[in-house]
PDB file of C-alpha atoms in Angstrom:
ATOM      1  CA  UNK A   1      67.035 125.094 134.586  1.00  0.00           C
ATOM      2  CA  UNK A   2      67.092 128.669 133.803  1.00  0.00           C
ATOM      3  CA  UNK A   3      65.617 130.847 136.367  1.00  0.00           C
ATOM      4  CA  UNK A   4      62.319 132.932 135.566  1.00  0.00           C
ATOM      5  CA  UNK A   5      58.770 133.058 137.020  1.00  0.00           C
ATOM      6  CA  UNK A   6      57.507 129.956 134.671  1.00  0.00           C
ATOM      7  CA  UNK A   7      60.128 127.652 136.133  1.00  0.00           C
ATOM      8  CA  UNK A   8      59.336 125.295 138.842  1.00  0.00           C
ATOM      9  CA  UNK A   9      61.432 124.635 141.379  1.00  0.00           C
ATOM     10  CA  UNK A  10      64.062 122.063 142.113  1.00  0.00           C
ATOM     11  CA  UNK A  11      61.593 120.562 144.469  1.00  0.00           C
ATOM     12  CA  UNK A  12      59.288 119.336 141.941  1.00  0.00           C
ATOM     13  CA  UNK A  13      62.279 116.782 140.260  1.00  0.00           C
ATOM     14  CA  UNK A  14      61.036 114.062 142.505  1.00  0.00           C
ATOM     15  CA  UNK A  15      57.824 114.113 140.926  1.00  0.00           C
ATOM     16  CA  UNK A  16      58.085 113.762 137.592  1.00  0.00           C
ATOM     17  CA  UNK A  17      58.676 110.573 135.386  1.00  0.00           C
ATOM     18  CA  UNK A  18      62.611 111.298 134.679  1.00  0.00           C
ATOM     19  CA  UNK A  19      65.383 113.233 134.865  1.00  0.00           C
ATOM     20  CA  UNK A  20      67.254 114.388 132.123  1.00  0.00           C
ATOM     21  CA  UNK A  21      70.811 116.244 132.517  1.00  0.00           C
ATOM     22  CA  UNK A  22      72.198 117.551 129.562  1.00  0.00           C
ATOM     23  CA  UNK A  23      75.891 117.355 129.321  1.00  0.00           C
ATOM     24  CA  UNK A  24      78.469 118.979 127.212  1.00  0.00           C
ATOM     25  CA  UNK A  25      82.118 118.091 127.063  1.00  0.00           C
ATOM     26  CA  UNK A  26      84.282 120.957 127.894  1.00  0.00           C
ATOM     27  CA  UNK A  27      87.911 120.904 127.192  1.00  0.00           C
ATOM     28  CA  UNK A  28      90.744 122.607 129.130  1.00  0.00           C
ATOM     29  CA  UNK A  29      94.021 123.964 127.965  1.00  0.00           C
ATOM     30  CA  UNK A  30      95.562 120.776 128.296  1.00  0.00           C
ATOM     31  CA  UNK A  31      92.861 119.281 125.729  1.00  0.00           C
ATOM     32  CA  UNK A  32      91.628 117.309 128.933  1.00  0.00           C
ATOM     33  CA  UNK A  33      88.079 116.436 128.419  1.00  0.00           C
ATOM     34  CA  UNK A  34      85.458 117.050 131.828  1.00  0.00           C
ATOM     35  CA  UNK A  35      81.719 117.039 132.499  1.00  0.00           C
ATOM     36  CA  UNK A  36      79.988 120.322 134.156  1.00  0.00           C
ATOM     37  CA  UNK A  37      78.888 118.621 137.462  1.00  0.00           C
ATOM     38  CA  UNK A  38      77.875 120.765 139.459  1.00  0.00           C
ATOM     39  CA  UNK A  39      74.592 119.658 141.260  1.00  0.00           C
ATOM     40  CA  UNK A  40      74.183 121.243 144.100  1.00  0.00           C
ATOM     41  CA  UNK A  41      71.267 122.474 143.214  1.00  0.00           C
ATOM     42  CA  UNK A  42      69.558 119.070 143.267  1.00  0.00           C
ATOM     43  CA  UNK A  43      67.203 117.733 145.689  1.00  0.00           C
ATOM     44  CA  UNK A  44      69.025 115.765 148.087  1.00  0.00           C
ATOM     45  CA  UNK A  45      68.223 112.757 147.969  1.00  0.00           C
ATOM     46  CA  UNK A  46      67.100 112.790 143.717  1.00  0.00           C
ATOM     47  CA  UNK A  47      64.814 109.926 143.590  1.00  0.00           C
ATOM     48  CA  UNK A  48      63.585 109.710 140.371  1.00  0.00           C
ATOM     49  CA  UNK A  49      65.209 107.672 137.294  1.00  0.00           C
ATOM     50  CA  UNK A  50      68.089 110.024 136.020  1.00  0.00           C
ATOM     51  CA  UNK A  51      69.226 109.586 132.596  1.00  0.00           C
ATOM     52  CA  UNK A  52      72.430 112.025 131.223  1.00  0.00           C
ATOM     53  CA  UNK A  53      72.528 112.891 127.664  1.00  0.00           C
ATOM     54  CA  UNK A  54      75.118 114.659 125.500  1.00  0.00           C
ATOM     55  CA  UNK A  55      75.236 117.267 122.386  1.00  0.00           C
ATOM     56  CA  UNK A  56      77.890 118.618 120.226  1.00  0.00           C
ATOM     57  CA  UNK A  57      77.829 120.364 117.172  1.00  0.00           C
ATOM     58  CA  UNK A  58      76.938 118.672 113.662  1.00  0.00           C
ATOM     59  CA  UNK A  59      78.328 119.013 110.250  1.00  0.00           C
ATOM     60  CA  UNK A  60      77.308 122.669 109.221  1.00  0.00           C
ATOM     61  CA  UNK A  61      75.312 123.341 106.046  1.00  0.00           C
ATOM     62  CA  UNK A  62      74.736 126.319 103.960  1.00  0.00           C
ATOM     63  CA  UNK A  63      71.610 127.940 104.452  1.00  0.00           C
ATOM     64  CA  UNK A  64      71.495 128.665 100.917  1.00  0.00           C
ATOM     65  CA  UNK A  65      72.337 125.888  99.146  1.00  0.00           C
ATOM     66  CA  UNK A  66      70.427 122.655 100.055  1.00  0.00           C
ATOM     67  CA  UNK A  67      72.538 119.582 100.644  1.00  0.00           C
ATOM     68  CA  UNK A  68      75.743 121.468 100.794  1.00  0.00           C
ATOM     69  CA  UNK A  69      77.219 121.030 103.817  1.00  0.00           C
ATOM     70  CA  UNK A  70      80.915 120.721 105.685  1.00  0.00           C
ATOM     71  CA  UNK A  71      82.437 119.295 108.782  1.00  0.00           C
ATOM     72  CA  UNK A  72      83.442 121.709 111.162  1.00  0.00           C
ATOM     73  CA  UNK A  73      87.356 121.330 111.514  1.00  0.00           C
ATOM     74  CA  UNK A  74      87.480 121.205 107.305  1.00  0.00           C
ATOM     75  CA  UNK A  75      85.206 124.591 107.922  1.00  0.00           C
ATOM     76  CA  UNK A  76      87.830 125.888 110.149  1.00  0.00           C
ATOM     77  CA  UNK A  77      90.589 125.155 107.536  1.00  0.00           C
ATOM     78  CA  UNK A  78      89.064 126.285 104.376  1.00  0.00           C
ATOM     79  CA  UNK A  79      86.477 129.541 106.204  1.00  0.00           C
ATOM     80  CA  UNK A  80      87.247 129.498 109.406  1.00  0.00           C
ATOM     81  CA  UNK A  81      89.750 132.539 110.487  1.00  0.00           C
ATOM     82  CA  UNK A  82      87.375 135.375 109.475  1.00  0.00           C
ATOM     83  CA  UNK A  83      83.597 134.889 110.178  1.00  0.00           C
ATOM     84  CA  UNK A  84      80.902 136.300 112.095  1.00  0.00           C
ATOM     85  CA  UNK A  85      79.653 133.862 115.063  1.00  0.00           C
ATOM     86  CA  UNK A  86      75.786 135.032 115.715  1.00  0.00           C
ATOM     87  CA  UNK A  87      73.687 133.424 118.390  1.00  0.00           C
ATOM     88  CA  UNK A  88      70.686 134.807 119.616  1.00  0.00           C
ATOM     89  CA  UNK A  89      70.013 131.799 122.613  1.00  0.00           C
ATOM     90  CA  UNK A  90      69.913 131.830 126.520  1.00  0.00           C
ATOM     91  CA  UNK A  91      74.381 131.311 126.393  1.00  0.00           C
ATOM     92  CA  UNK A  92      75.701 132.469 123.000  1.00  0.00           C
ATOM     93  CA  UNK A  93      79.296 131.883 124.614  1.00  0.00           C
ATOM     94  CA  UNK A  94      78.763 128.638 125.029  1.00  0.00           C
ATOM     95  CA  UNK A  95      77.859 128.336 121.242  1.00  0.00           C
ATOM     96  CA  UNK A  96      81.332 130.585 120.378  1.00  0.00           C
ATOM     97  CA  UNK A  97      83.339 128.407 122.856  1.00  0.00           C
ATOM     98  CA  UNK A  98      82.205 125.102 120.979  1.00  0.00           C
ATOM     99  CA  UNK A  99      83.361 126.517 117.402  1.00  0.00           C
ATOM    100  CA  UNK A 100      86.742 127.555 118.680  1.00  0.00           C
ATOM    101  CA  UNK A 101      87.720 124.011 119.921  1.00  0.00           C
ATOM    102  CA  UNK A 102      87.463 123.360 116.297  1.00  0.00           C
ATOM    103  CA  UNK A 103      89.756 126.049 115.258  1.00  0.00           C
ATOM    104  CA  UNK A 104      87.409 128.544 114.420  1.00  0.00           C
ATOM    105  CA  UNK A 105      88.074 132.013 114.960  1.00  0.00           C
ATOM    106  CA  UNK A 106      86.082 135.607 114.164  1.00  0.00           C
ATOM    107  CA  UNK A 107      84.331 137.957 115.693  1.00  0.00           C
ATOM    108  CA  UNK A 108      81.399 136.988 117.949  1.00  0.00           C
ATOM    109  CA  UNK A 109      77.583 138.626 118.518  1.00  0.00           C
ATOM    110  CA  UNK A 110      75.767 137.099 121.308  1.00  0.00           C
ATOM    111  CA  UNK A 111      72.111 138.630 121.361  1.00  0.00           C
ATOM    112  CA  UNK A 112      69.628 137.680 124.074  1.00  0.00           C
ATOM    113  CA  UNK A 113      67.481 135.057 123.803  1.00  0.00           C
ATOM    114  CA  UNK A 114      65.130 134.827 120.902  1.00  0.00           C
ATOM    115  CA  UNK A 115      65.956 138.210 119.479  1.00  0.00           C
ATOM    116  CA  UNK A 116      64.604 138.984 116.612  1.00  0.00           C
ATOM    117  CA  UNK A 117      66.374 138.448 113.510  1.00  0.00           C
ATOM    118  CA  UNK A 118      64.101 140.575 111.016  1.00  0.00           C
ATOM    119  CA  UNK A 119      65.259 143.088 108.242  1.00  0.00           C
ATOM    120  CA  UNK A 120      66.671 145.544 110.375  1.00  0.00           C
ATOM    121  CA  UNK A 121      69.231 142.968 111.541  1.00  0.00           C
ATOM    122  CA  UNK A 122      69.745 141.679 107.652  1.00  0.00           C
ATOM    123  CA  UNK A 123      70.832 144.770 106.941  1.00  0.00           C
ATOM    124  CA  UNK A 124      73.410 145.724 109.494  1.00  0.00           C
ATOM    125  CA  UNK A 125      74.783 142.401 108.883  1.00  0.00           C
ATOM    126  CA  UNK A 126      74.959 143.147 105.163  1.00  0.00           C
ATOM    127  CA  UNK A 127      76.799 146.219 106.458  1.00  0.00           C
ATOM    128  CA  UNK A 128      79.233 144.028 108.787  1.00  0.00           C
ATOM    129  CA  UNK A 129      79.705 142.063 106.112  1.00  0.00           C
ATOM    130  CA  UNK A 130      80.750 144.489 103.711  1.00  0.00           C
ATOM    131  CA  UNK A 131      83.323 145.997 106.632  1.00  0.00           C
ATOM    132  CA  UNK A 132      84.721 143.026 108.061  1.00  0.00           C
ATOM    133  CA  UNK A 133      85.155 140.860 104.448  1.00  0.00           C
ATOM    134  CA  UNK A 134      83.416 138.197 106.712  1.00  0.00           C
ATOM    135  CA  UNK A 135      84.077 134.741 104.670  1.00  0.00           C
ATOM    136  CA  UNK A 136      81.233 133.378 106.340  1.00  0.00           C
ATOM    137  CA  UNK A 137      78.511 134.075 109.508  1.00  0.00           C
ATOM    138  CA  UNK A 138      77.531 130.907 111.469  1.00  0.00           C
ATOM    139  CA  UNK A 139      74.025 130.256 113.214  1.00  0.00           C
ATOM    140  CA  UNK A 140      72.849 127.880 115.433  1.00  0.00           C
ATOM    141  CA  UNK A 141      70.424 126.081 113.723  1.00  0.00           C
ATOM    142  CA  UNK A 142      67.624 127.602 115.888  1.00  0.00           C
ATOM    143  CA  UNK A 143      68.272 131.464 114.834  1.00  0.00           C
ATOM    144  CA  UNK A 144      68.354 130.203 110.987  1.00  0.00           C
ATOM    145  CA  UNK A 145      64.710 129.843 111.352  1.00  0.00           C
ATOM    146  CA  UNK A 146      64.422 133.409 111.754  1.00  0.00           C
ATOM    147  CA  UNK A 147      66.427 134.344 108.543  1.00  0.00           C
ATOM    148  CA  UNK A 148      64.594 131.977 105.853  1.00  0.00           C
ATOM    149  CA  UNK A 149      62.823 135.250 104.646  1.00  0.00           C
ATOM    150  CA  UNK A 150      66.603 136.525 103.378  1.00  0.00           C
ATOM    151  CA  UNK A 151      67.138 133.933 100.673  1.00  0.00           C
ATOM    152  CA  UNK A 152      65.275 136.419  99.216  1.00  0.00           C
ATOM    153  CA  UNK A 153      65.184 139.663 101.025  1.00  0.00           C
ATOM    154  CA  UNK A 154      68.575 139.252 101.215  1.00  0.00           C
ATOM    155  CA  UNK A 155      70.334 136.807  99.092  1.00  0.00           C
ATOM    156  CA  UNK A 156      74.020 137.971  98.925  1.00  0.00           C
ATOM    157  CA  UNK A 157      73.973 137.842 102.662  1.00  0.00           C
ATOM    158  CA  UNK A 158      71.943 134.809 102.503  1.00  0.00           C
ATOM    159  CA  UNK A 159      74.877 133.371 100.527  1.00  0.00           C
ATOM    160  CA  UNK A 160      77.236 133.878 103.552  1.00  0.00           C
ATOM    161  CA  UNK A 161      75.482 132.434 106.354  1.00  0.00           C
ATOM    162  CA  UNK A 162      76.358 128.432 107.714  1.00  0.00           C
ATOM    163  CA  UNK A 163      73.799 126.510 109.673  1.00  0.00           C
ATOM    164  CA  UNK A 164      75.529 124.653 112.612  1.00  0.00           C
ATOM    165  CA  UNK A 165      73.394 122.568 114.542  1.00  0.00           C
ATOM    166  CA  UNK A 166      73.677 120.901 118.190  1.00  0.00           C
ATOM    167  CA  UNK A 167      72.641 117.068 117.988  1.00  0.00           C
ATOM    168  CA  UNK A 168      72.140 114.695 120.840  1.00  0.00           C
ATOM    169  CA  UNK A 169      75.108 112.176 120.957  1.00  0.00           C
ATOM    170  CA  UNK A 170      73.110 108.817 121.294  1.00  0.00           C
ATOM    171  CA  UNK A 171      74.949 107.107 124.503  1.00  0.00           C
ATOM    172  CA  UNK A 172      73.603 104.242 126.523  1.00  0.00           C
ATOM    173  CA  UNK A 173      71.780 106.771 129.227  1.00  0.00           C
ATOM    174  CA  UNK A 174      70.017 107.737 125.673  1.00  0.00           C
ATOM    175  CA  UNK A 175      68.543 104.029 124.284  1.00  0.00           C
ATOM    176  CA  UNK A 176      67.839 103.445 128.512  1.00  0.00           C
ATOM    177  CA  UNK A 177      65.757 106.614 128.434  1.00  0.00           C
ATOM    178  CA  UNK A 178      64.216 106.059 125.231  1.00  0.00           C
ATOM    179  CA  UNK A 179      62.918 102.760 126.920  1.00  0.00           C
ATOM    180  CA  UNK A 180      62.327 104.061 129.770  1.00  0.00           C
ATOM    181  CA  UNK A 181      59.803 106.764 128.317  1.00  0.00           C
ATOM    182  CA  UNK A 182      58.103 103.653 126.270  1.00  0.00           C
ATOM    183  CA  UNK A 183      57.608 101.666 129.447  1.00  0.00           C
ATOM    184  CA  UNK A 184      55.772 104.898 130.526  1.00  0.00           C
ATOM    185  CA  UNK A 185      53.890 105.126 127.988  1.00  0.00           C
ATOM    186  CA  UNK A 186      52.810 101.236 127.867  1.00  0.00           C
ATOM    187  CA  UNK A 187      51.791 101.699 131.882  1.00  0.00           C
ATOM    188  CA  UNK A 188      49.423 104.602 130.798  1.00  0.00           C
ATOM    189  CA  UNK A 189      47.371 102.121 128.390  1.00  0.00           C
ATOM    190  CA  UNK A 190      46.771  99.750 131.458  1.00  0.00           C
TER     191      UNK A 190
END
């Protein structure tokens, strides 16, 4: 979990109902695919049911045009070697790292954590834009949120901007928790 004075502690995993670990592939150089396992952190010994789930990136779709959307590696070949990467979450690299395993390259602005993304910022990314001949900005689906208000505020910059958003993979951990939070919920109505 990220750190900060709201979190509870590590401690407190072996009282709740599940756990959940989030898991993203990572590929090396080689194109060898891992898991981030480092879990040190845990309570030793973790002895509530543990279920691991994984996410990768969906088909992006134009923020602007509803229904129009594209698969990330045809992205990368038609859009993909000049654009603006913009995330405004707790890792923003982690966001830039998962375009460029499909071939997408730019420039990259990581901003913290739910920054703001209000006129001020339309605007110097109109400028950007207008500098840089961007062919396109990407988003993660939770910082397009932010920006409806441009479609009209904004619209040629509006015009520019992809939506790509993170979906859980459904994996056997995923229908075992989803049953697993239904058995919960059937032993709360007894």
């Amino acid at each position: 979990l990220p750190a900060g004075p709201l979190r509870e502690g590590p401690k407190r995993l072996n009282t709740v109902s599940a756990v959940i670990f989030h898991q993203r592939n990572q590929t090396d150089a080689s194109g060898a695919e891992s898991m981030n396992t480092d879990m040190n952190w845990l309570p030793n010994p973790l002895t509530q049911p543990q279920f691991y789930v994984q996410s990768g990136l969906n088909r992006a779709y134009a923020l602007s045009v509803l229904g129009r959307t594209i698969g990330l590696a045809q992205f990368a070949s038609d859009l993909g070697q000049n654009v603006l990467m913009l995330a405004a979450i707790a890792r923003p690299a982690t966001f830039f790292d998962m375009l460029a395993r499909f071939g997408i390259q730019g420039d990259t602005l990581g901003l913290p954590d739910h920054a703001p993304l209000d006129t001020a910022m339309a605007d110097r990314l109109q400028v950007l834009l207008a500098e840089k001949k961007y062919s396109a900005i990407l988003l993660t689906e939770k910082d397009a949120a932010k920006c409806r208000t441009w479609l009209k505020s904004h619209p040629q910059l509006a015009g520019k901007i992809w939506v790509v958003p993170l979906a859980v993979r459904q994996n056997a951990d995923w229908h075992a928790l989803s049953e697993h939070i239904v058995n919960e919920l059937h032993q709360l109505n007894h």
